[in-house]
PDB file of C-alpha atoms and ligand atoms in Angstrom:
ATOM      1  CA  UNK L  78     220.782 -88.772  10.619  1.00  0.00           C
ATOM      2  CA  UNK L  79     218.052 -89.752  13.044  1.00  0.00           C
ATOM      3  CA  UNK L  80     215.630 -87.050  14.105  1.00  0.00           C
ATOM      4  CA  UNK L  81     215.326 -86.167  17.816  1.00  0.00           C
ATOM      5  CA  UNK L  82     212.261 -87.517  19.597  1.00  0.00           C
ATOM      6  CA  UNK L  83     210.603 -84.791  21.691  1.00  0.00           C
ATOM      7  CA  UNK L  84     209.383 -86.533  24.783  1.00  0.00           C
ATOM      8  CA  UNK L  85     208.987 -83.721  27.273  1.00  0.00           C
ATOM      9  CA  UNK L  86     206.524 -80.890  26.685  1.00  0.00           C
ATOM     10  CA  UNK L  87     206.114 -78.106  29.199  1.00  0.00           C
ATOM     11  CA  UNK L  88     204.837 -74.564  29.446  1.00  0.00           C
ATOM     12  CA  UNK L  89     206.845 -71.679  30.837  1.00  0.00           C
ATOM     13  CA  UNK L  90     205.268 -68.375  31.848  1.00  0.00           C
ATOM     14  CA  UNK L  91     207.667 -65.437  31.768  1.00  0.00           C
ATOM     15  CA  UNK L  92     206.994 -61.691  31.610  1.00  0.00           C
ATOM     16  CA  UNK L  93     203.322 -62.183  30.745  1.00  0.00           C
ATOM     17  CA  UNK L  94     204.216 -64.484  27.845  1.00  0.00           C
ATOM     18  CA  UNK L  95     203.529 -68.213  27.532  1.00  0.00           C
ATOM     19  CA  UNK L  96     206.187 -70.411  25.960  1.00  0.00           C
ATOM     20  CA  UNK L  97     205.491 -73.984  24.860  1.00  0.00           C
ATOM     21  CA  UNK L  98     208.754 -75.908  25.150  1.00  0.00           C
ATOM     22  CA  UNK L  99     209.627 -79.329  23.839  1.00  0.00           C
ATOM     23  CA  UNK L 100     212.783 -81.124  24.847  1.00  0.00           C
ATOM     24  CA  UNK L 101     214.050 -84.561  25.739  1.00  0.00           C
ATOM     25  CA  UNK L 102     215.817 -86.072  28.727  1.00  0.00           C
ATOM     26  CA  UNK L 103     219.522 -85.341  28.474  1.00  0.00           C
ATOM     27  CA  UNK L 104     219.280 -82.198  26.314  1.00  0.00           C
ATOM     28  CA  UNK L 105     219.763 -79.964  29.374  1.00  0.00           C
ATOM     29  CA  UNK L 106     221.476 -80.614  32.678  1.00  0.00           C
ATOM     30  CA  UNK L 107     218.705 -78.840  34.601  1.00  0.00           C
ATOM     31  CA  UNK L 108     215.702 -76.538  34.239  1.00  0.00           C
ATOM     32  CA  UNK L 109     217.853 -73.411  34.689  1.00  0.00           C
ATOM     33  CA  UNK L 110     219.948 -74.331  31.652  1.00  0.00           C
ATOM     34  CA  UNK L 111     216.817 -74.942  29.577  1.00  0.00           C
ATOM     35  CA  UNK L 112     215.284 -71.600  30.578  1.00  0.00           C
ATOM     36  CA  UNK L 113     218.483 -69.669  29.913  1.00  0.00           C
ATOM     37  CA  UNK L 114     218.947 -71.319  26.528  1.00  0.00           C
ATOM     38  CA  UNK L 115     215.385 -71.066  25.279  1.00  0.00           C
ATOM     39  CA  UNK L 116     214.132 -67.816  26.840  1.00  0.00           C
ATOM     40  CA  UNK L 117     217.287 -65.693  27.152  1.00  0.00           C
ATOM     41  CA  UNK L 118     216.267 -64.463  30.587  1.00  0.00           C
ATOM     42  CA  UNK L 119     218.139 -61.576  32.207  1.00  0.00           C
ATOM     43  CA  UNK L 120     219.768 -62.092  35.604  1.00  0.00           C
ATOM     44  CA  UNK L 121     218.507 -65.681  35.873  1.00  0.00           C
ATOM     45  CA  UNK L 122     220.764 -68.211  37.535  1.00  0.00           C
ATOM     46  CA  UNK L 123     223.549 -65.916  38.702  1.00  0.00           C
ATOM     47  CA  UNK L 124     225.463 -68.479  40.778  1.00  0.00           C
ATOM     48  CA  UNK L 125     225.661 -70.861  37.860  1.00  0.00           C
ATOM     49  CA  UNK L 126     223.619 -73.591  39.458  1.00  0.00           C
ATOM     50  CA  UNK L 127     225.147 -73.823  42.929  1.00  0.00           C
ATOM     51  CA  UNK L 128     221.760 -73.441  44.590  1.00  0.00           C
ATOM     52  CA  UNK L 129     222.845 -70.395  46.586  1.00  0.00           C
ATOM     53  CA  UNK L 130     221.749 -67.186  44.839  1.00  0.00           C
ATOM     54  CA  UNK L 131     218.022 -67.872  44.473  1.00  0.00           C
ATOM     55  CA  UNK L 132     217.785 -65.981  41.177  1.00  0.00           C
ATOM     56  CA  UNK L 133     216.473 -69.063  39.381  1.00  0.00           C
ATOM     57  CA  UNK L 134     213.362 -69.338  41.538  1.00  0.00           C
ATOM     58  CA  UNK L 135     210.308 -70.764  39.789  1.00  0.00           C
ATOM     59  CA  UNK L 136     206.816 -71.910  40.675  1.00  0.00           C
ATOM     60  CA  UNK L 137     206.040 -75.397  39.398  1.00  0.00           C
ATOM     61  CA  UNK L 138     202.434 -76.445  39.532  1.00  0.00           C
ATOM     62  CA  UNK L 139     201.924 -80.178  39.803  1.00  0.00           C
ATOM     63  CA  UNK L 140     205.477 -81.274  40.562  1.00  0.00           C
ATOM     64  CA  UNK L 141     205.398 -84.352  42.760  1.00  0.00           C
ATOM     65  CA  UNK L 142     205.705 -83.433  46.407  1.00  0.00           C
ATOM     66  CA  UNK L 143     208.349 -86.063  46.902  1.00  0.00           C
ATOM     67  CA  UNK L 144     210.610 -84.517  44.257  1.00  0.00           C
ATOM     68  CA  UNK L 145     213.860 -84.407  46.179  1.00  0.00           C
ATOM     69  CA  UNK L 146     215.570 -81.211  47.217  1.00  0.00           C
ATOM     70  CA  UNK L 147     219.184 -81.279  46.154  1.00  0.00           C
ATOM     71  CA  UNK L 148     222.306 -79.707  47.652  1.00  0.00           C
ATOM     72  CA  UNK L 149     221.563 -76.189  48.970  1.00  0.00           C
ATOM     73  CA  UNK L 150     218.010 -75.821  47.651  1.00  0.00           C
ATOM     74  CA  UNK L 151     216.058 -76.203  50.871  1.00  0.00           C
ATOM     75  CA  UNK L 152     218.317 -73.802  52.792  1.00  0.00           C
ATOM     76  CA  UNK L 153     218.222 -71.171  50.033  1.00  0.00           C
ATOM     77  CA  UNK L 154     214.438 -71.353  49.648  1.00  0.00           C
ATOM     78  CA  UNK L 155     213.991 -71.021  53.395  1.00  0.00           C
ATOM     79  CA  UNK L 156     216.235 -67.919  53.337  1.00  0.00           C
ATOM     80  CA  UNK L 157     214.625 -66.109  50.383  1.00  0.00           C
ATOM     81  CA  UNK L 158     211.015 -67.252  50.551  1.00  0.00           C
ATOM     82  CA  UNK L 159     210.156 -68.840  53.888  1.00  0.00           C
ATOM     83  CA  UNK L 160     206.795 -70.569  54.105  1.00  0.00           C
ATOM     84  CA  UNK L 161     206.055 -70.722  50.369  1.00  0.00           C
ATOM     85  CA  UNK L 162     205.577 -74.330  49.338  1.00  0.00           C
ATOM     86  CA  UNK L 163     205.273 -74.516  45.553  1.00  0.00           C
ATOM     87  CA  UNK L 164     208.516 -72.799  44.595  1.00  0.00           C
ATOM     88  CA  UNK L 165     211.798 -74.424  43.606  1.00  0.00           C
ATOM     89  CA  UNK L 166     215.211 -73.508  42.300  1.00  0.00           C
ATOM     90  CA  UNK L 167     215.339 -74.270  38.579  1.00  0.00           C
ATOM     91  CA  UNK L 168     219.023 -75.168  38.850  1.00  0.00           C
ATOM     92  CA  UNK L 169     218.128 -78.062  41.145  1.00  0.00           C
ATOM     93  CA  UNK L 170     215.404 -79.531  38.923  1.00  0.00           C
ATOM     94  CA  UNK L 171     216.490 -82.162  36.413  1.00  0.00           C
ATOM     95  CA  UNK L 172     214.809 -82.045  33.030  1.00  0.00           C
ATOM     96  CA  UNK L 173     213.080 -85.393  32.852  1.00  0.00           C
ATOM     97  CA  UNK L 174     209.641 -86.918  32.381  1.00  0.00           C
ATOM     98  CA  UNK L 175     208.506 -85.546  35.730  1.00  0.00           C
ATOM     99  CA  UNK L 176     208.249 -82.101  34.073  1.00  0.00           C
ATOM    100  CA  UNK L 177     206.020 -83.320  31.233  1.00  0.00           C
ATOM    101  CA  UNK L 178     202.844 -81.294  30.828  1.00  0.00           C
ATOM    102  CA  UNK L 179     203.612 -79.035  33.789  1.00  0.00           C
ATOM    103  CA  UNK L 180     203.484 -75.251  33.881  1.00  0.00           C
ATOM    104  CA  UNK L 181     206.494 -73.407  35.235  1.00  0.00           C
ATOM    105  CA  UNK L 182     206.308 -69.741  36.183  1.00  0.00           C
ATOM    106  CA  UNK L 183     209.441 -67.645  36.431  1.00  0.00           C
ATOM    107  CA  UNK L 184     208.955 -65.351  39.428  1.00  0.00           C
TER     108      UNK L 184
HETATM  109  S1  LIG F1625     221.424 -70.538  39.812  1.00  0.00           S
HETATM  110 FE1  LIG F1625     221.789 -69.749  41.774  1.00  0.00          FE
HETATM  111  S2  LIG F1625     220.345 -70.773  43.015  1.00  0.00           S
HETATM  112 FE2  LIG F1625     219.965 -71.560  41.026  1.00  0.00          FE
END
């Protein structure tokens, strides 16, 4: 059996702890799924990835500014955190090379 190649490395800050995560494109549908699976966070991602509840809010330093907002993300962020630029909904962020070497803070 071939061994998985870890191509995406990222750091997640959660409850004053730092987690070094390695994954690969296609292992998780989105960043919310990765965080729930690896960190066992409480009350994270309550709407199951619809982009409406805002409980999967994260700060991503260094994510490309042109990273597209999907579905309801822009409306939800405007409702729960107007005027804050560097936050995103983890359920709307695909896990791909764009996340490599970035730091994600669960807020
Ligand atoms: S899981 Fe509800 S907005 Fe992301």
